[in-house]
Amino acid sequence: KNKLAVIAGNEKMNGLFDQASLPFLQQSGGNIAGFRMGRETESGASTFVSFFHFTQRGPVDLQLPGTLPLPNSINPINRFTSIVTLQTKMPVTPTSNFEFEYARSFSRVGANTPRRAKSGANSLSILQNAAVDIKFDGLITDIGLQHKIHFSNVDLGFTNPGNPFLKRGLKAGSLDLRKDFLKKILRIHTQANYRQFDYTAGTGGPSVKQFNFLLDIRGKFKRGQYINFRYQPNTNYRIAAGQSGIAGESNRLSLDGSFNMKIANKIYRHQLLVGVQESLYSGLLGTNVQFTSRFL
């Protein structure tokens, strides 16, 4: 199936206050145009290519009633952003899929602003001003193992006005495995996550690194009853001015369950949760705050 989608429109918004009575506060407007075209097959494979162009003008009106124009009210700042995206999905086995997405943005500020020369080291890099997302998930039927592998990389120079929630400077990877035993009475789930947030280009920071792990063992019984064992360690690293160290870490161990009892033709449900968590936070001047929480 061949598909084609075309979009065109404009937008106008108030950056500080979205109120009709205050139309002079940080108004910005712009246009959007683009298309998305591709092909899907009956086997589940697909390939799409998209192009979107954003024209943002703002601030366009910073003049208060009865006052002189403020800076940038006569010559508004224009920003032009184009985004090219390639998306593909292909079945690897009858029960698993591989997905790949690559997007690159091209931005220019001002109608007559000359472009800065690119350094030779980065001019040919495919990751510069780009976002990459890779997924591989499915089921290995021979052993009944569900798996999901995910990797993302968003360059600091990548800009997408259509997705303001996408974090620039992000590197992330995760591994998710699930398997049932004893005719689905016992399920073991493990997950490992790594995230890195860079705030400046190059090495030396500042940046934040996060490591999360989950081990979840769940036993299921009749009528929705279960007992669940969970272990969750978490560590955060902070890098700034060439120095790195642990900003905080926690280890949580818990046991919870749901049990039903029938007394005099009435069903009573009981919930149980017991656990312990150790936490450590790095304070000022090299001090550490450590405490243990117990809950029942």
Coordinates of C-alpha atoms in Angstrom, one line a residue:
K1 CA 0.0 0.0 0.0
N2 CA 1.5 3.3 -1.1
K3 CA 0.7 6.2 1.2
L4 CA 1.1 10.0 1.0
A5 CA 0.2 12.7 3.5
V6 CA 0.6 16.4 3.1
I7 CA 0.3 19.1 5.8
A8 CA 0.3 22.9 5.6
G9 CA -0.8 25.5 8.2
N10 CA 0.2 28.2 10.5
E11 CA 0.4 28.8 14.2
K12 CA 0.3 31.8 16.6
M13 CA 1.0 31.6 20.3
N14 CA 1.8 33.7 23.3
G15 CA 5.1 32.7 24.9
L16 CA 4.5 34.1 28.4
F17 CA 0.7 34.3 28.9
D18 CA -2.0 32.7 26.7
Q19 CA -4.6 35.4 27.4
A20 CA -6.6 37.4 24.9
S21 CA -6.4 40.5 27.2
L22 CA -2.6 40.5 26.9
P23 CA -1.8 40.1 23.2
F24 CA 1.4 42.1 23.4
L25 CA 3.4 39.7 25.5
Q26 CA 5.9 37.6 23.6
Q27 CA 3.7 36.7 20.6
S28 CA 5.2 34.4 18.1
G29 CA 3.8 33.0 14.9
G30 CA 4.9 30.7 12.1
N31 CA 4.1 28.4 9.3
I32 CA 4.5 24.6 8.8
A33 CA 4.5 22.6 5.6
G34 CA 5.6 19.1 4.8
F35 CA 4.8 15.7 3.5
R36 CA 5.2 12.0 4.4
M37 CA 5.3 9.2 1.9
G38 CA 6.0 5.6 2.0
R39 CA 4.9 2.0 1.5
E40 CA 3.6 -0.8 3.7
T41 CA 3.5 -4.5 2.8
E42 CA 1.3 -7.3 3.9
S43 CA 4.2 -8.9 5.8
G44 CA 4.4 -5.8 8.1
A45 CA 7.4 -4.2 6.6
S46 CA 7.2 -0.4 5.9
T47 CA 9.4 2.4 4.8
F48 CA 8.5 6.1 5.1
V49 CA 10.3 9.3 4.2
S50 CA 9.1 12.7 5.5
F51 CA 10.1 16.3 5.1
F52 CA 8.8 19.2 7.3
H53 CA 9.7 22.8 7.2
F54 CA 8.9 25.2 10.1
T55 CA 9.1 29.0 9.8
Q56 CA 9.0 30.7 13.2
R57 CA 8.7 34.4 13.7
G58 CA 9.0 35.9 17.1
P59 CA 8.7 38.0 19.0
V60 CA 6.6 39.9 16.5
D61 CA 5.0 42.4 18.9
L62 CA 6.6 43.5 22.1
Q63 CA 5.1 47.0 22.1
L64 CA 2.9 48.0 25.1
P65 CA 0.0 50.3 24.5
G66 CA 1.1 54.0 24.5
T67 CA 4.8 53.2 24.8
L68 CA 7.7 53.1 22.4
P69 CA 8.5 49.8 20.6
L70 CA 10.8 47.5 22.5
P71 CA 13.8 45.7 20.9
N72 CA 13.0 43.2 18.1
S73 CA 9.5 44.5 17.6
I74 CA 10.4 46.2 14.3
N75 CA 12.8 43.5 13.1
P76 CA 11.4 40.2 14.4
I77 CA 13.7 37.2 14.7
N78 CA 13.1 34.6 12.1
R79 CA 14.1 30.9 12.5
F80 CA 13.8 28.4 9.6
T81 CA 14.0 24.7 10.4
S82 CA 13.8 21.8 8.0
I83 CA 13.7 18.1 9.2
V84 CA 14.2 15.1 7.0
T85 CA 13.2 11.7 8.5
L86 CA 13.7 8.1 7.3
Q87 CA 11.7 5.4 9.0
T88 CA 11.8 1.7 8.3
K89 CA 10.3 -1.4 9.9
M90 CA 11.0 -5.0 8.8
P91 CA 10.1 -8.4 10.2
V92 CA 13.2 -10.4 11.2
T93 CA 11.3 -13.5 12.1
P94 CA 7.5 -14.2 12.2
T95 CA 7.4 -13.0 15.8
S96 CA 10.1 -10.2 15.9
N97 CA 10.5 -6.8 14.2
F98 CA 13.4 -4.4 13.6
E99 CA 12.7 -0.7 13.5
F100 CA 15.0 2.1 12.5
E101 CA 14.4 5.9 12.4
Y102 CA 16.9 8.6 11.4
A103 CA 16.1 12.3 11.4
R104 CA 18.3 15.3 10.6
S105 CA 17.5 18.9 11.1
F106 CA 18.8 22.0 9.3
S107 CA 18.2 25.4 11.0
R108 CA 19.0 29.0 10.1
V109 CA 18.3 32.1 12.2
G110 CA 17.5 35.4 10.4
A111 CA 16.9 35.9 6.7
N112 CA 20.4 37.3 6.0
T113 CA 22.4 35.6 8.7
P114 CA 25.5 33.9 7.1
R115 CA 26.0 30.2 8.0
R116 CA 28.9 29.3 10.2
A117 CA 31.6 27.2 8.7
K118 CA 31.6 23.6 9.9
S119 CA 34.7 22.0 11.2
G120 CA 36.2 19.2 9.2
A121 CA 35.8 16.7 12.0
N122 CA 32.0 17.1 12.2
S123 CA 31.0 18.1 8.7
L124 CA 30.7 14.4 7.6
S125 CA 29.3 13.0 10.8
I126 CA 26.0 11.4 10.3
L127 CA 25.1 12.0 13.9
Q128 CA 25.6 15.7 13.8
N129 CA 22.3 17.6 14.2
A130 CA 20.5 14.2 14.0
A131 CA 18.4 11.9 16.0
V132 CA 18.6 8.1 15.8
D133 CA 16.2 5.5 17.2
I134 CA 16.7 1.7 16.9
K135 CA 14.3 -1.0 18.3
F136 CA 14.4 -4.7 18.1
D137 CA 11.6 -6.6 19.9
G138 CA 9.6 -9.8 19.6
L139 CA 9.4 -13.3 20.9
I140 CA 11.8 -16.2 20.5
T141 CA 9.3 -19.0 20.2
D142 CA 11.7 -21.9 20.8
I143 CA 12.4 -20.8 24.4
G144 CA 9.4 -18.5 24.9
L145 CA 11.6 -15.5 25.6
Q146 CA 10.1 -12.0 25.0
H147 CA 12.8 -9.4 24.3
K148 CA 13.1 -5.7 23.5
I149 CA 16.3 -3.9 22.7
H150 CA 16.2 -0.1 22.4
F151 CA 18.8 2.5 21.6
S152 CA 18.4 6.3 21.1
N153 CA 20.9 9.1 20.4
V154 CA 19.8 12.8 20.0
D155 CA 22.5 15.3 19.1
L156 CA 22.7 18.7 20.9
G157 CA 22.3 20.4 17.5
F158 CA 19.1 18.6 16.6
T159 CA 16.0 20.8 16.5
N160 CA 12.4 19.7 16.0
P161 CA 9.7 22.3 16.7
G162 CA 7.0 19.7 16.1
N163 CA 8.2 17.6 19.1
P164 CA 9.2 19.9 22.0
F165 CA 9.4 16.9 24.4
L166 CA 12.3 15.3 22.6
K167 CA 15.4 15.8 24.8
R168 CA 18.5 17.0 23.0
G169 CA 21.8 15.7 24.1
L170 CA 20.3 12.3 25.1
K171 CA 21.9 8.9 24.8
A172 CA 19.9 6.0 26.0
G173 CA 19.9 2.2 25.8
S174 CA 17.7 -0.5 27.3
L175 CA 17.3 -4.3 27.4
D176 CA 14.0 -5.9 28.4
L177 CA 13.6 -9.7 28.9
R178 CA 10.6 -11.7 30.0
K179 CA 10.0 -15.4 30.3
D180 CA 7.2 -17.6 31.8
F181 CA 7.8 -20.9 33.6
L182 CA 5.6 -23.7 34.9
K183 CA 2.7 -23.1 32.4
K184 CA 2.8 -19.3 33.1
I185 CA 2.5 -19.7 36.8
L186 CA 6.0 -18.1 37.3
R187 CA 7.2 -15.1 35.3
I188 CA 10.7 -13.6 35.5
H189 CA 11.2 -10.0 34.1
T190 CA 14.5 -8.2 34.0
Q191 CA 15.2 -4.7 32.6
A192 CA 18.4 -2.6 32.4
N193 CA 18.4 1.1 31.4
Y194 CA 21.2 3.6 30.7
R195 CA 20.6 7.3 30.1
Q196 CA 23.1 10.1 29.5
F197 CA 22.2 13.8 29.3
D198 CA 24.8 16.1 27.8
Y199 CA 24.3 19.8 28.2
T200 CA 27.4 21.0 26.3
A201 CA 29.3 19.7 23.3
G202 CA 32.5 17.7 23.8
T203 CA 33.8 15.9 26.8
G204 CA 34.1 17.3 30.3
G205 CA 30.5 18.0 31.0
P206 CA 28.3 19.0 32.5
S207 CA 26.4 15.8 32.0
V208 CA 24.3 13.3 34.0
K209 CA 24.4 9.5 33.7
Q210 CA 21.7 7.2 35.0
F211 CA 21.8 3.4 35.5
N212 CA 18.6 1.6 36.4
F213 CA 18.0 -2.2 36.8
L214 CA 14.9 -4.2 37.6
L215 CA 14.5 -7.8 38.6
D216 CA 10.8 -8.8 39.0
I217 CA 9.7 -12.4 39.9
R218 CA 6.0 -12.9 39.9
G219 CA 4.0 -16.0 40.9
K220 CA 0.4 -16.1 39.8
F221 CA -2.4 -18.1 41.3
K222 CA -6.1 -18.5 40.8
R223 CA -8.7 -15.6 40.9
G224 CA -6.1 -12.9 40.3
Q225 CA -3.9 -13.8 43.3
Y226 CA -0.2 -13.3 43.1
I227 CA 3.0 -12.8 45.0
N228 CA 5.7 -10.5 43.6
F229 CA 9.4 -10.1 44.5
R230 CA 11.1 -7.0 43.1
Y231 CA 14.7 -5.7 43.3
Q232 CA 15.5 -2.2 41.9
P233 CA 19.0 -0.6 42.1
N234 CA 19.4 2.9 40.7
T235 CA 22.6 5.1 40.4
N236 CA 23.0 8.6 39.1
Y237 CA 26.4 10.1 38.1
R238 CA 27.2 13.8 37.7
I239 CA 30.0 15.1 35.6
A240 CA 31.0 18.8 35.7
A241 CA 34.3 20.6 35.2
G242 CA 36.2 17.4 34.5
Q243 CA 35.1 15.8 37.8
S244 CA 32.7 12.9 38.1
G245 CA 31.0 11.3 41.1
I246 CA 27.9 9.6 42.3
A247 CA 25.1 12.2 42.8
G248 CA 22.7 9.6 44.3
E249 CA 21.9 6.0 44.4
S250 CA 19.2 3.8 45.9
N251 CA 18.5 0.1 46.4
R252 CA 15.0 -1.1 46.9
L253 CA 13.9 -4.6 47.8
S254 CA 10.2 -5.3 48.1
L255 CA 7.7 -8.2 48.4
D256 CA 4.0 -7.6 47.6
G257 CA 1.0 -9.9 47.0
S258 CA -2.7 -10.2 46.7
F259 CA -4.7 -13.0 48.3
N260 CA -8.4 -13.8 48.4
M261 CA -10.5 -15.6 51.0
K262 CA -14.1 -16.7 50.9
I263 CA -16.0 -16.5 54.2
A264 CA -19.8 -17.0 54.4
N265 CA -20.2 -16.6 50.6
K266 CA -18.3 -13.3 50.6
I267 CA -14.9 -12.8 49.0
Y268 CA -12.3 -10.8 51.0
R269 CA -9.2 -9.5 49.2
H270 CA -6.0 -8.9 51.2
Q271 CA -3.1 -6.8 50.0
L272 CA 0.5 -7.1 51.4
L273 CA 3.5 -4.9 50.8
V274 CA 6.7 -5.1 52.7
G275 CA 10.1 -3.8 51.7
V276 CA 13.3 -1.8 52.5
Q277 CA 15.1 0.9 50.6
E278 CA 18.6 2.3 51.1
S279 CA 19.3 5.8 49.7
L280 CA 22.4 7.9 49.3
Y281 CA 22.6 11.5 48.1
S282 CA 25.7 13.6 47.6
G283 CA 25.4 16.9 49.3
L284 CA 27.4 20.1 49.4
L285 CA 31.1 20.3 50.3
G286 CA 31.5 16.6 49.8
T287 CA 28.9 15.6 52.4
N288 CA 26.7 12.6 51.9
V289 CA 23.2 11.9 53.2
Q290 CA 22.4 8.3 53.7
F291 CA 19.2 6.8 55.2
T292 CA 17.2 3.6 55.2
S293 CA 13.4 3.3 54.8
R294 CA 11.4 0.3 55.9
F295 CA 7.7 0.0 55.0
L296 CA 4.9 -2.4 55.7

